[in-house]
JSON list of C-alpha atoms in Angstrom, two decimals:
[
{"chain": "A", "resi": 69, "resn": "UNK", "atom": "CA", "xyz": [113.53, 48.81, 118.26]},
{"chain": "A", "resi": 70, "resn": "UNK", "atom": "CA", "xyz": [116.64, 50.67, 119.45]},
{"chain": "A", "resi": 71, "resn": "UNK", "atom": "CA", "xyz": [117.58, 53.72, 117.39]},
{"chain": "A", "resi": 72, "resn": "UNK", "atom": "CA", "xyz": [121.11, 55.00, 116.99]},
{"chain": "A", "resi": 73, "resn": "UNK", "atom": "CA", "xyz": [121.81, 58.72, 116.67]},
{"chain": "A", "resi": 74, "resn": "UNK", "atom": "CA", "xyz": [124.82, 59.95, 114.73]},
{"chain": "A", "resi": 75, "resn": "UNK", "atom": "CA", "xyz": [125.88, 62.81, 112.52]},
{"chain": "A", "resi": 76, "resn": "UNK", "atom": "CA", "xyz": [127.48, 62.25, 109.15]},
{"chain": "A", "resi": 77, "resn": "UNK", "atom": "CA", "xyz": [128.08, 63.57, 105.68]},
{"chain": "A", "resi": 78, "resn": "UNK", "atom": "CA", "xyz": [126.98, 61.71, 102.57]},
{"chain": "A", "resi": 79, "resn": "UNK", "atom": "CA", "xyz": [130.13, 60.77, 100.63]},
{"chain": "A", "resi": 80, "resn": "UNK", "atom": "CA", "xyz": [128.45, 58.43, 98.11]},
{"chain": "A", "resi": 81, "resn": "UNK", "atom": "CA", "xyz": [124.91, 57.60, 97.01]},
{"chain": "A", "resi": 82, "resn": "UNK", "atom": "CA", "xyz": [123.63, 54.71, 94.90]},
{"chain": "A", "resi": 83, "resn": "UNK", "atom": "CA", "xyz": [120.07, 54.54, 93.60]},
{"chain": "A", "resi": 84, "resn": "UNK", "atom": "CA", "xyz": [118.28, 51.25, 94.24]},
{"chain": "A", "resi": 85, "resn": "UNK", "atom": "CA", "xyz": [115.15, 50.72, 92.18]},
{"chain": "A", "resi": 86, "resn": "UNK", "atom": "CA", "xyz": [112.93, 53.71, 91.51]},
{"chain": "A", "resi": 87, "resn": "UNK", "atom": "CA", "xyz": [112.53, 55.11, 95.01]},
{"chain": "A", "resi": 88, "resn": "UNK", "atom": "CA", "xyz": [115.30, 53.91, 97.32]},
{"chain": "A", "resi": 89, "resn": "UNK", "atom": "CA", "xyz": [119.00, 54.53, 97.62]},
{"chain": "A", "resi": 90, "resn": "UNK", "atom": "CA", "xyz": [121.99, 53.45, 99.64]},
{"chain": "A", "resi": 91, "resn": "UNK", "atom": "CA", "xyz": [124.21, 56.16, 101.07]},
{"chain": "A", "resi": 92, "resn": "UNK", "atom": "CA", "xyz": [127.72, 55.92, 102.44]},
{"chain": "A", "resi": 93, "resn": "UNK", "atom": "CA", "xyz": [128.24, 58.20, 105.41]},
{"chain": "A", "resi": 94, "resn": "UNK", "atom": "CA", "xyz": [131.38, 59.52, 107.06]},
{"chain": "A", "resi": 95, "resn": "UNK", "atom": "CA", "xyz": [130.14, 59.71, 110.64]},
{"chain": "A", "resi": 96, "resn": "UNK", "atom": "CA", "xyz": [131.21, 61.19, 113.94]},
{"chain": "A", "resi": 97, "resn": "UNK", "atom": "CA", "xyz": [131.10, 57.91, 115.86]},
{"chain": "A", "resi": 98, "resn": "UNK", "atom": "CA", "xyz": [131.17, 54.88, 113.55]},
{"chain": "A", "resi": 99, "resn": "UNK", "atom": "CA", "xyz": [133.62, 55.67, 110.78]},
{"chain": "A", "resi": 100, "resn": "UNK", "atom": "CA", "xyz": [132.26, 55.11, 107.29]},
{"chain": "A", "resi": 101, "resn": "UNK", "atom": "CA", "xyz": [128.96, 53.23, 107.25]},
{"chain": "A", "resi": 102, "resn": "UNK", "atom": "CA", "xyz": [126.42, 52.22, 104.63]},
{"chain": "A", "resi": 103, "resn": "UNK", "atom": "CA", "xyz": [122.75, 52.96, 105.20]},
{"chain": "A", "resi": 104, "resn": "UNK", "atom": "CA", "xyz": [119.55, 52.33, 103.32]},
{"chain": "A", "resi": 105, "resn": "UNK", "atom": "CA", "xyz": [117.36, 55.37, 102.69]},
{"chain": "A", "resi": 106, "resn": "UNK", "atom": "CA", "xyz": [114.01, 53.94, 101.69]},
{"chain": "A", "resi": 107, "resn": "UNK", "atom": "CA", "xyz": [111.91, 56.22, 99.52]},
{"chain": "A", "resi": 108, "resn": "UNK", "atom": "CA", "xyz": [114.61, 58.90, 99.47]},
{"chain": "A", "resi": 109, "resn": "UNK", "atom": "CA", "xyz": [114.35, 59.30, 95.68]},
{"chain": "A", "resi": 110, "resn": "UNK", "atom": "CA", "xyz": [110.78, 60.52, 95.95]},
{"chain": "A", "resi": 111, "resn": "UNK", "atom": "CA", "xyz": [110.45, 64.30, 95.87]},
{"chain": "A", "resi": 112, "resn": "UNK", "atom": "CA", "xyz": [108.10, 64.36, 98.87]},
{"chain": "A", "resi": 113, "resn": "UNK", "atom": "CA", "xyz": [110.21, 62.02, 100.99]},
{"chain": "A", "resi": 114, "resn": "UNK", "atom": "CA", "xyz": [111.31, 63.32, 104.38]},
{"chain": "A", "resi": 115, "resn": "UNK", "atom": "CA", "xyz": [114.76, 61.94, 103.58]},
{"chain": "A", "resi": 116, "resn": "UNK", "atom": "CA", "xyz": [115.30, 63.51, 100.17]},
{"chain": "A", "resi": 117, "resn": "UNK", "atom": "CA", "xyz": [117.23, 66.59, 101.36]},
{"chain": "A", "resi": 118, "resn": "UNK", "atom": "CA", "xyz": [119.15, 65.02, 104.22]},
{"chain": "A", "resi": 119, "resn": "UNK", "atom": "CA", "xyz": [120.55, 62.13, 102.17]},
{"chain": "A", "resi": 120, "resn": "UNK", "atom": "CA", "xyz": [121.93, 64.07, 99.19]},
{"chain": "A", "resi": 121, "resn": "UNK", "atom": "CA", "xyz": [125.60, 63.97, 98.27]},
{"chain": "A", "resi": 122, "resn": "UNK", "atom": "CA", "xyz": [127.74, 66.41, 100.29]},
{"chain": "A", "resi": 123, "resn": "UNK", "atom": "CA", "xyz": [124.95, 66.95, 102.83]},
{"chain": "A", "resi": 124, "resn": "UNK", "atom": "CA", "xyz": [125.84, 66.89, 106.51]},
{"chain": "A", "resi": 125, "resn": "UNK", "atom": "CA", "xyz": [122.91, 65.61, 108.57]},
{"chain": "A", "resi": 126, "resn": "UNK", "atom": "CA", "xyz": [121.85, 64.21, 111.90]},
{"chain": "A", "resi": 127, "resn": "UNK", "atom": "CA", "xyz": [120.57, 60.67, 111.44]},
{"chain": "A", "resi": 128, "resn": "UNK", "atom": "CA", "xyz": [118.32, 58.36, 113.40]},
{"chain": "A", "resi": 129, "resn": "UNK", "atom": "CA", "xyz": [119.08, 54.80, 112.31]},
{"chain": "A", "resi": 130, "resn": "UNK", "atom": "CA", "xyz": [118.57, 51.21, 113.33]},
{"chain": "A", "resi": 131, "resn": "UNK", "atom": "CA", "xyz": [120.61, 48.15, 112.39]},
{"chain": "A", "resi": 132, "resn": "UNK", "atom": "CA", "xyz": [119.27, 46.01, 109.56]},
{"chain": "A", "resi": 133, "resn": "UNK", "atom": "CA", "xyz": [120.60, 42.62, 108.47]},
{"chain": "A", "resi": 134, "resn": "UNK", "atom": "CA", "xyz": [123.17, 43.99, 106.03]},
{"chain": "A", "resi": 135, "resn": "UNK", "atom": "CA", "xyz": [123.39, 47.70, 106.86]},
{"chain": "A", "resi": 136, "resn": "UNK", "atom": "CA", "xyz": [121.83, 50.54, 108.80]},
{"chain": "A", "resi": 137, "resn": "UNK", "atom": "CA", "xyz": [118.34, 51.71, 107.94]},
{"chain": "A", "resi": 138, "resn": "UNK", "atom": "CA", "xyz": [117.67, 55.44, 108.08]},
{"chain": "A", "resi": 139, "resn": "UNK", "atom": "CA", "xyz": [114.44, 56.16, 109.95]},
{"chain": "A", "resi": 140, "resn": "UNK", "atom": "CA", "xyz": [114.75, 59.93, 110.11]},
{"chain": "A", "resi": 141, "resn": "UNK", "atom": "CA", "xyz": [117.28, 62.66, 109.30]},
{"chain": "A", "resi": 142, "resn": "UNK", "atom": "CA", "xyz": [117.71, 66.39, 109.75]},
{"chain": "A", "resi": 143, "resn": "UNK", "atom": "CA", "xyz": [119.89, 68.57, 107.52]},
{"chain": "A", "resi": 144, "resn": "UNK", "atom": "CA", "xyz": [122.70, 70.40, 109.33]},
{"chain": "A", "resi": 145, "resn": "UNK", "atom": "CA", "xyz": [124.58, 71.84, 106.35]},
{"chain": "A", "resi": 146, "resn": "UNK", "atom": "CA", "xyz": [124.19, 71.44, 102.60]},
{"chain": "A", "resi": 147, "resn": "UNK", "atom": "CA", "xyz": [127.02, 73.77, 101.51]},
{"chain": "A", "resi": 148, "resn": "UNK", "atom": "CA", "xyz": [124.79, 75.51, 99.00]},
{"chain": "A", "resi": 149, "resn": "UNK", "atom": "CA", "xyz": [127.29, 78.10, 97.81]},
{"chain": "A", "resi": 150, "resn": "UNK", "atom": "CA", "xyz": [129.83, 75.63, 96.49]},
{"chain": "A", "resi": 151, "resn": "UNK", "atom": "CA", "xyz": [127.08, 73.98, 94.46]},
{"chain": "A", "resi": 152, "resn": "UNK", "atom": "CA", "xyz": [126.74, 77.21, 92.45]},
{"chain": "A", "resi": 153, "resn": "UNK", "atom": "CA", "xyz": [130.25, 76.92, 90.99]},
{"chain": "A", "resi": 154, "resn": "UNK", "atom": "CA", "xyz": [131.16, 73.86, 88.92]},
{"chain": "A", "resi": 155, "resn": "UNK", "atom": "CA", "xyz": [134.84, 74.02, 89.89]},
{"chain": "A", "resi": 156, "resn": "UNK", "atom": "CA", "xyz": [134.07, 74.37, 93.60]},
{"chain": "A", "resi": 157, "resn": "UNK", "atom": "CA", "xyz": [131.57, 71.52, 93.40]},
{"chain": "A", "resi": 158, "resn": "UNK", "atom": "CA", "xyz": [134.00, 69.31, 91.47]},
{"chain": "A", "resi": 159, "resn": "UNK", "atom": "CA", "xyz": [136.69, 70.06, 94.05]},
{"chain": "A", "resi": 160, "resn": "UNK", "atom": "CA", "xyz": [134.33, 69.02, 96.85]},
{"chain": "A", "resi": 161, "resn": "UNK", "atom": "CA", "xyz": [133.44, 65.80, 95.02]},
{"chain": "A", "resi": 162, "resn": "UNK", "atom": "CA", "xyz": [137.17, 65.11, 94.66]},
{"chain": "A", "resi": 163, "resn": "UNK", "atom": "CA", "xyz": [137.55, 65.48, 98.43]},
{"chain": "A", "resi": 164, "resn": "UNK", "atom": "CA", "xyz": [134.85, 62.82, 98.87]},
{"chain": "A", "resi": 165, "resn": "UNK", "atom": "CA", "xyz": [136.70, 60.44, 96.57]},
{"chain": "A", "resi": 166, "resn": "UNK", "atom": "CA", "xyz": [139.88, 60.94, 98.58]},
{"chain": "A", "resi": 167, "resn": "UNK", "atom": "CA", "xyz": [137.98, 60.20, 101.79]},
{"chain": "A", "resi": 168, "resn": "UNK", "atom": "CA", "xyz": [136.56, 56.99, 100.33]},
{"chain": "A", "resi": 169, "resn": "UNK", "atom": "CA", "xyz": [139.92, 55.84, 98.99]},
{"chain": "A", "resi": 170, "resn": "UNK", "atom": "CA", "xyz": [142.30, 56.85, 101.75]},
{"chain": "A", "resi": 171, "resn": "UNK", "atom": "CA", "xyz": [140.38, 56.60, 105.03]},
{"chain": "A", "resi": 172, "resn": "UNK", "atom": "CA", "xyz": [141.37, 53.58, 107.14]},
{"chain": "A", "resi": 173, "resn": "UNK", "atom": "CA", "xyz": [138.73, 51.03, 108.09]},
{"chain": "A", "resi": 174, "resn": "UNK", "atom": "CA", "xyz": [138.35, 52.26, 111.66]},
{"chain": "A", "resi": 175, "resn": "UNK", "atom": "CA", "xyz": [135.34, 53.20, 113.81]},
{"chain": "A", "resi": 176, "resn": "UNK", "atom": "CA", "xyz": [136.85, 56.53, 114.85]},
{"chain": "A", "resi": 177, "resn": "UNK", "atom": "CA", "xyz": [137.26, 58.80, 111.85]},
{"chain": "A", "resi": 178, "resn": "UNK", "atom": "CA", "xyz": [136.15, 61.92, 113.69]},
{"chain": "A", "resi": 179, "resn": "UNK", "atom": "CA", "xyz": [139.37, 63.67, 112.66]},
{"chain": "A", "resi": 180, "resn": "UNK", "atom": "CA", "xyz": [138.69, 62.90, 109.01]},
{"chain": "A", "resi": 181, "resn": "UNK", "atom": "CA", "xyz": [135.14, 64.21, 109.38]},
{"chain": "A", "resi": 182, "resn": "UNK", "atom": "CA", "xyz": [136.37, 67.39, 111.04]},
{"chain": "A", "resi": 183, "resn": "UNK", "atom": "CA", "xyz": [138.93, 67.96, 108.30]},
{"chain": "A", "resi": 184, "resn": "UNK", "atom": "CA", "xyz": [136.35, 67.45, 105.55]},
{"chain": "A", "resi": 185, "resn": "UNK", "atom": "CA", "xyz": [133.69, 69.66, 107.14]},
{"chain": "A", "resi": 186, "resn": "UNK", "atom": "CA", "xyz": [136.10, 72.51, 107.83]},
{"chain": "A", "resi": 187, "resn": "UNK", "atom": "CA", "xyz": [137.60, 72.38, 104.36]},
{"chain": "A", "resi": 188, "resn": "UNK", "atom": "CA", "xyz": [134.13, 72.40, 102.80]},
{"chain": "A", "resi": 189, "resn": "UNK", "atom": "CA", "xyz": [133.18, 75.32, 105.04]},
{"chain": "A", "resi": 190, "resn": "UNK", "atom": "CA", "xyz": [136.08, 77.45, 103.78]},
{"chain": "A", "resi": 191, "resn": "UNK", "atom": "CA", "xyz": [135.43, 76.39, 100.20]},
{"chain": "A", "resi": 192, "resn": "UNK", "atom": "CA", "xyz": [131.73, 77.17, 100.52]},
{"chain": "A", "resi": 193, "resn": "UNK", "atom": "CA", "xyz": [132.40, 80.57, 102.11]},
{"chain": "A", "resi": 194, "resn": "UNK", "atom": "CA", "xyz": [135.22, 81.35, 99.66]},
{"chain": "A", "resi": 195, "resn": "UNK", "atom": "CA", "xyz": [137.39, 82.33, 102.62]},
{"chain": "A", "resi": 196, "resn": "UNK", "atom": "CA", "xyz": [140.49, 80.56, 101.29]},
{"chain": "A", "resi": 197, "resn": "UNK", "atom": "CA", "xyz": [141.99, 80.04, 97.86]},
{"chain": "A", "resi": 198, "resn": "UNK", "atom": "CA", "xyz": [140.64, 76.88, 96.22]},
{"chain": "A", "resi": 199, "resn": "UNK", "atom": "CA", "xyz": [144.05, 75.49, 95.25]},
{"chain": "A", "resi": 200, "resn": "UNK", "atom": "CA", "xyz": [145.40, 76.15, 98.73]},
{"chain": "A", "resi": 201, "resn": "UNK", "atom": "CA", "xyz": [142.46, 74.26, 100.26]},
{"chain": "A", "resi": 202, "resn": "UNK", "atom": "CA", "xyz": [143.00, 71.39, 97.83]},
{"chain": "A", "resi": 203, "resn": "UNK", "atom": "CA", "xyz": [146.69, 71.11, 98.76]},
{"chain": "A", "resi": 204, "resn": "UNK", "atom": "CA", "xyz": [145.92, 71.40, 102.47]},
{"chain": "A", "resi": 205, "resn": "UNK", "atom": "CA", "xyz": [143.26, 68.70, 102.29]},
{"chain": "A", "resi": 206, "resn": "UNK", "atom": "CA", "xyz": [145.47, 66.33, 100.27]},
{"chain": "A", "resi": 207, "resn": "UNK", "atom": "CA", "xyz": [148.50, 66.63, 102.55]},
{"chain": "A", "resi": 208, "resn": "UNK", "atom": "CA", "xyz": [146.66, 66.55, 105.87]},
{"chain": "A", "resi": 209, "resn": "UNK", "atom": "CA", "xyz": [144.46, 63.64, 104.81]},
{"chain": "A", "resi": 210, "resn": "UNK", "atom": "CA", "xyz": [147.49, 61.68, 103.59]},
{"chain": "A", "resi": 211, "resn": "UNK", "atom": "CA", "xyz": [149.23, 62.31, 106.91]},
{"chain": "A", "resi": 212, "resn": "UNK", "atom": "CA", "xyz": [146.16, 61.16, 108.85]},
{"chain": "A", "resi": 213, "resn": "UNK", "atom": "CA", "xyz": [145.71, 58.06, 106.71]},
{"chain": "A", "resi": 214, "resn": "UNK", "atom": "CA", "xyz": [149.15, 56.49, 106.98]},
{"chain": "A", "resi": 215, "resn": "UNK", "atom": "CA", "xyz": [151.07, 58.46, 104.35]},
{"chain": "A", "resi": 216, "resn": "UNK", "atom": "CA", "xyz": [152.72, 61.10, 106.54]},
{"chain": "A", "resi": 217, "resn": "UNK", "atom": "CA", "xyz": [155.88, 62.56, 105.01]},
{"chain": "A", "resi": 218, "resn": "UNK", "atom": "CA", "xyz": [158.92, 63.16, 107.20]},
{"chain": "A", "resi": 219, "resn": "UNK", "atom": "CA", "xyz": [159.51, 66.91, 107.12]},
{"chain": "A", "resi": 220, "resn": "UNK", "atom": "CA", "xyz": [161.39, 67.19, 110.41]},
{"chain": "A", "resi": 221, "resn": "UNK", "atom": "CA", "xyz": [164.87, 67.25, 108.93]},
{"chain": "A", "resi": 222, "resn": "UNK", "atom": "CA", "xyz": [167.31, 65.97, 106.33]},
{"chain": "A", "resi": 223, "resn": "UNK", "atom": "CA", "xyz": [167.13, 62.20, 106.00]},
{"chain": "A", "resi": 224, "resn": "UNK", "atom": "CA", "xyz": [170.94, 61.98, 106.05]},
{"chain": "A", "resi": 225, "resn": "UNK", "atom": "CA", "xyz": [172.23, 64.54, 108.53]},
{"chain": "A", "resi": 226, "resn": "UNK", "atom": "CA", "xyz": [169.03, 65.37, 110.43]},
{"chain": "A", "resi": 227, "resn": "UNK", "atom": "CA", "xyz": [169.39, 69.10, 109.85]},
{"chain": "A", "resi": 228, "resn": "UNK", "atom": "CA", "xyz": [166.17, 71.08, 110.27]},
{"chain": "A", "resi": 229, "resn": "UNK", "atom": "CA", "xyz": [167.24, 73.64, 107.71]},
{"chain": "A", "resi": 230, "resn": "UNK", "atom": "CA", "xyz": [170.11, 74.28, 105.38]},
{"chain": "A", "resi": 231, "resn": "UNK", "atom": "CA", "xyz": [171.61, 77.51, 104.06]},
{"chain": "A", "resi": 232, "resn": "UNK", "atom": "CA", "xyz": [171.55, 76.04, 100.57]},
{"chain": "A", "resi": 233, "resn": "UNK", "atom": "CA", "xyz": [167.92, 75.00, 100.83]},
{"chain": "A", "resi": 234, "resn": "UNK", "atom": "CA", "xyz": [166.06, 71.74, 101.25]},
{"chain": "A", "resi": 235, "resn": "UNK", "atom": "CA", "xyz": [164.83, 69.15, 98.75]},
{"chain": "A", "resi": 236, "resn": "UNK", "atom": "CA", "xyz": [161.77, 66.90, 98.97]},
{"chain": "A", "resi": 237, "resn": "UNK", "atom": "CA", "xyz": [161.15, 63.46, 97.47]},
{"chain": "A", "resi": 238, "resn": "UNK", "atom": "CA", "xyz": [157.50, 62.83, 96.46]},
{"chain": "A", "resi": 239, "resn": "UNK", "atom": "CA", "xyz": [158.39, 59.13, 96.13]},
{"chain": "A", "resi": 240, "resn": "UNK", "atom": "CA", "xyz": [160.05, 58.67, 99.52]},
{"chain": "A", "resi": 241, "resn": "UNK", "atom": "CA", "xyz": [158.28, 61.46, 101.41]},
{"chain": "A", "resi": 242, "resn": "UNK", "atom": "CA", "xyz": [161.47, 62.78, 103.01]},
{"chain": "A", "resi": 243, "resn": "UNK", "atom": "CA", "xyz": [163.76, 65.80, 103.02]},
{"chain": "A", "resi": 244, "resn": "UNK", "atom": "CA", "xyz": [167.32, 66.14, 101.87]},
{"chain": "A", "resi": 245, "resn": "UNK", "atom": "CA", "xyz": [169.52, 69.18, 102.40]},
{"chain": "A", "resi": 246, "resn": "UNK", "atom": "CA", "xyz": [171.66, 70.41, 99.54]},
{"chain": "A", "resi": 247, "resn": "UNK", "atom": "CA", "xyz": [174.81, 69.80, 101.58]},
{"chain": "A", "resi": 248, "resn": "UNK", "atom": "CA", "xyz": [173.99, 66.08, 101.68]},
{"chain": "A", "resi": 249, "resn": "UNK", "atom": "CA", "xyz": [172.67, 65.79, 98.15]},
{"chain": "A", "resi": 250, "resn": "UNK", "atom": "CA", "xyz": [174.58, 63.61, 95.72]},
{"chain": "A", "resi": 251, "resn": "UNK", "atom": "CA", "xyz": [174.60, 63.70, 91.89]},
{"chain": "A", "resi": 252, "resn": "UNK", "atom": "CA", "xyz": [172.17, 60.79, 91.61]},
{"chain": "A", "resi": 253, "resn": "UNK", "atom": "CA", "xyz": [169.55, 62.47, 93.83]},
{"chain": "A", "resi": 254, "resn": "UNK", "atom": "CA", "xyz": [168.57, 65.16, 91.35]},
{"chain": "A", "resi": 255, "resn": "UNK", "atom": "CA", "xyz": [165.82, 63.24, 89.58]},
{"chain": "A", "resi": 256, "resn": "UNK", "atom": "CA", "xyz": [164.09, 62.15, 92.78]},
{"chain": "A", "resi": 257, "resn": "UNK", "atom": "CA", "xyz": [164.05, 65.36, 94.78]},
{"chain": "A", "resi": 258, "resn": "UNK", "atom": "CA", "xyz": [162.22, 68.65, 94.26]},
{"chain": "A", "resi": 259, "resn": "UNK", "atom": "CA", "xyz": [163.75, 71.93, 95.53]},
{"chain": "A", "resi": 260, "resn": "UNK", "atom": "CA", "xyz": [161.70, 73.72, 98.19]},
{"chain": "A", "resi": 261, "resn": "UNK", "atom": "CA", "xyz": [161.68, 77.42, 98.89]},
{"chain": "A", "resi": 262, "resn": "UNK", "atom": "CA", "xyz": [161.68, 78.32, 102.62]},
{"chain": "A", "resi": 263, "resn": "UNK", "atom": "CA", "xyz": [158.06, 79.45, 102.33]},
{"chain": "A", "resi": 264, "resn": "UNK", "atom": "CA", "xyz": [156.96, 76.23, 100.66]},
{"chain": "A", "resi": 265, "resn": "UNK", "atom": "CA", "xyz": [158.67, 74.07, 103.28]},
{"chain": "A", "resi": 266, "resn": "UNK", "atom": "CA", "xyz": [157.14, 76.17, 106.08]},
{"chain": "A", "resi": 267, "resn": "UNK", "atom": "CA", "xyz": [153.67, 75.76, 104.56]},
{"chain": "A", "resi": 268, "resn": "UNK", "atom": "CA", "xyz": [154.07, 71.99, 104.24]},
{"chain": "A", "resi": 269, "resn": "UNK", "atom": "CA", "xyz": [155.30, 71.66, 107.81]},
{"chain": "A", "resi": 270, "resn": "UNK", "atom": "CA", "xyz": [152.37, 73.73, 109.04]},
{"chain": "A", "resi": 271, "resn": "UNK", "atom": "CA", "xyz": [149.85, 71.56, 107.19]},
{"chain": "A", "resi": 272, "resn": "UNK", "atom": "CA", "xyz": [151.38, 68.31, 108.43]},
{"chain": "A", "resi": 273, "resn": "UNK", "atom": "CA", "xyz": [152.29, 69.15, 112.01]},
{"chain": "A", "resi": 274, "resn": "UNK", "atom": "CA", "xyz": [150.12, 72.02, 113.28]},
{"chain": "A", "resi": 275, "resn": "UNK", "atom": "CA", "xyz": [147.35, 71.54, 115.80]},
{"chain": "A", "resi": 276, "resn": "UNK", "atom": "CA", "xyz": [144.00, 71.34, 114.05]},
{"chain": "A", "resi": 277, "resn": "UNK", "atom": "CA", "xyz": [142.83, 74.55, 115.70]},
{"chain": "A", "resi": 278, "resn": "UNK", "atom": "CA", "xyz": [145.53, 76.43, 113.76]},
{"chain": "A", "resi": 279, "resn": "UNK", "atom": "CA", "xyz": [145.49, 74.36, 110.56]},
{"chain": "A", "resi": 280, "resn": "UNK", "atom": "CA", "xyz": [143.72, 76.89, 108.34]},
{"chain": "A", "resi": 281, "resn": "UNK", "atom": "CA", "xyz": [145.42, 79.93, 109.88]},
{"chain": "A", "resi": 282, "resn": "UNK", "atom": "CA", "xyz": [148.22, 80.60, 107.44]},
{"chain": "A", "resi": 283, "resn": "UNK", "atom": "CA", "xyz": [148.82, 82.52, 104.25]},
{"chain": "A", "resi": 284, "resn": "UNK", "atom": "CA", "xyz": [151.27, 82.06, 101.40]},
{"chain": "A", "resi": 285, "resn": "UNK", "atom": "CA", "xyz": [152.35, 84.14, 98.44]},
{"chain": "A", "resi": 286, "resn": "UNK", "atom": "CA", "xyz": [150.60, 83.23, 95.16]},
{"chain": "A", "resi": 287, "resn": "UNK", "atom": "CA", "xyz": [153.77, 81.70, 93.70]},
{"chain": "A", "resi": 288, "resn": "UNK", "atom": "CA", "xyz": [154.27, 79.57, 96.81]},
{"chain": "A", "resi": 289, "resn": "UNK", "atom": "CA", "xyz": [150.63, 78.53, 96.78]},
{"chain": "A", "resi": 290, "resn": "UNK", "atom": "CA", "xyz": [150.87, 77.36, 93.18]},
{"chain": "A", "resi": 291, "resn": "UNK", "atom": "CA", "xyz": [154.02, 75.37, 93.93]},
{"chain": "A", "resi": 292, "resn": "UNK", "atom": "CA", "xyz": [152.36, 73.85, 97.00]},
{"chain": "A", "resi": 293, "resn": "UNK", "atom": "CA", "xyz": [149.35, 72.77, 94.93]},
{"chain": "A", "resi": 294, "resn": "UNK", "atom": "CA", "xyz": [151.57, 71.05, 92.37]},
{"chain": "A", "resi": 295, "resn": "UNK", "atom": "CA", "xyz": [153.72, 69.31, 94.94]},
{"chain": "A", "resi": 296, "resn": "UNK", "atom": "CA", "xyz": [150.82, 68.13, 97.12]},
{"chain": "A", "resi": 297, "resn": "UNK", "atom": "CA", "xyz": [149.14, 66.53, 94.12]},
{"chain": "A", "resi": 298, "resn": "UNK", "atom": "CA", "xyz": [152.41, 64.97, 92.99]},
{"chain": "A", "resi": 299, "resn": "UNK", "atom": "CA", "xyz": [153.00, 63.51, 96.44]},
{"chain": "A", "resi": 300, "resn": "UNK", "atom": "CA", "xyz": [149.44, 62.14, 96.53]},
{"chain": "A", "resi": 301, "resn": "UNK", "atom": "CA", "xyz": [149.80, 60.41, 93.17]},
{"chain": "A", "resi": 302, "resn": "UNK", "atom": "CA", "xyz": [153.20, 58.98, 94.08]},
{"chain": "A", "resi": 303, "resn": "UNK", "atom": "CA", "xyz": [151.96, 57.57, 97.38]},
{"chain": "A", "resi": 304, "resn": "UNK", "atom": "CA", "xyz": [148.73, 56.06, 96.04]},
{"chain": "A", "resi": 305, "resn": "UNK", "atom": "CA", "xyz": [147.73, 54.04, 93.01]},
{"chain": "A", "resi": 306, "resn": "UNK", "atom": "CA", "xyz": [146.27, 57.16, 91.41]},
{"chain": "A", "resi": 307, "resn": "UNK", "atom": "CA", "xyz": [143.29, 56.82, 89.14]},
{"chain": "A", "resi": 308, "resn": "UNK", "atom": "CA", "xyz": [141.12, 59.44, 90.84]},
{"chain": "A", "resi": 309, "resn": "UNK", "atom": "CA", "xyz": [138.21, 60.04, 88.47]},
{"chain": "A", "resi": 310, "resn": "UNK", "atom": "CA", "xyz": [137.11, 63.22, 90.21]},
{"chain": "A", "resi": 311, "resn": "UNK", "atom": "CA", "xyz": [140.65, 64.63, 89.91]},
{"chain": "A", "resi": 312, "resn": "UNK", "atom": "CA", "xyz": [140.74, 63.87, 86.19]},
{"chain": "A", "resi": 313, "resn": "UNK", "atom": "CA", "xyz": [137.41, 65.64, 85.74]},
{"chain": "A", "resi": 314, "resn": "UNK", "atom": "CA", "xyz": [138.51, 68.59, 87.86]},
{"chain": "A", "resi": 315, "resn": "UNK", "atom": "CA", "xyz": [141.65, 69.04, 85.76]},
{"chain": "A", "resi": 316, "resn": "UNK", "atom": "CA", "xyz": [139.59, 68.95, 82.58]},
{"chain": "A", "resi": 317, "resn": "UNK", "atom": "CA", "xyz": [137.58, 72.03, 83.59]}
]
């Protein structure tokens, strides 16, 4: 029997019977896959730790008739610190729901995995503001999953910046400068401060190596969090259960 080695993070788990479960993994080489973890619900199982939600593990699998079968697994990171805070944990679970809903059905989702792992790392280490990480994850994931906004310049004149400021449409995902704005545009466009626009452009266009290397003023960060969520809900069908729960805390 040929075994396949891959690393992945558990983004969903479903109990099957009393002892087994099926896990959905975001992997480094096969996109999102389903795998059977036999006996993983038993406390003494060798798979119990490595197949828990939000656990990043190295897996040894083989192909079954309907899905992969996990033969062995080794924990690489369980992000223990974020599990100690209900808001951090709920934020992480929300990230998993976004991954499940927005990721394209492709075998190479290594960029999505890298984004998720790095965001969870900063959340777990409390090295970045939670709302800033949430906005960053939402915008970058949307851009990677076919919902990239056009922040290069005004959609009418092409201007990169405008003395009067720029406006952004969460519905259309584009920019409009105040010089080109018309009376009927007011309800569809949101005014952006220079700092907010710079932060959005950084999140969307920067190389991944520099993605987390920026800071914003608290007021800008709060505006970024609101706008990123608004853009997400406008571009998708909404109905994110984990987001609703997070906002109820």
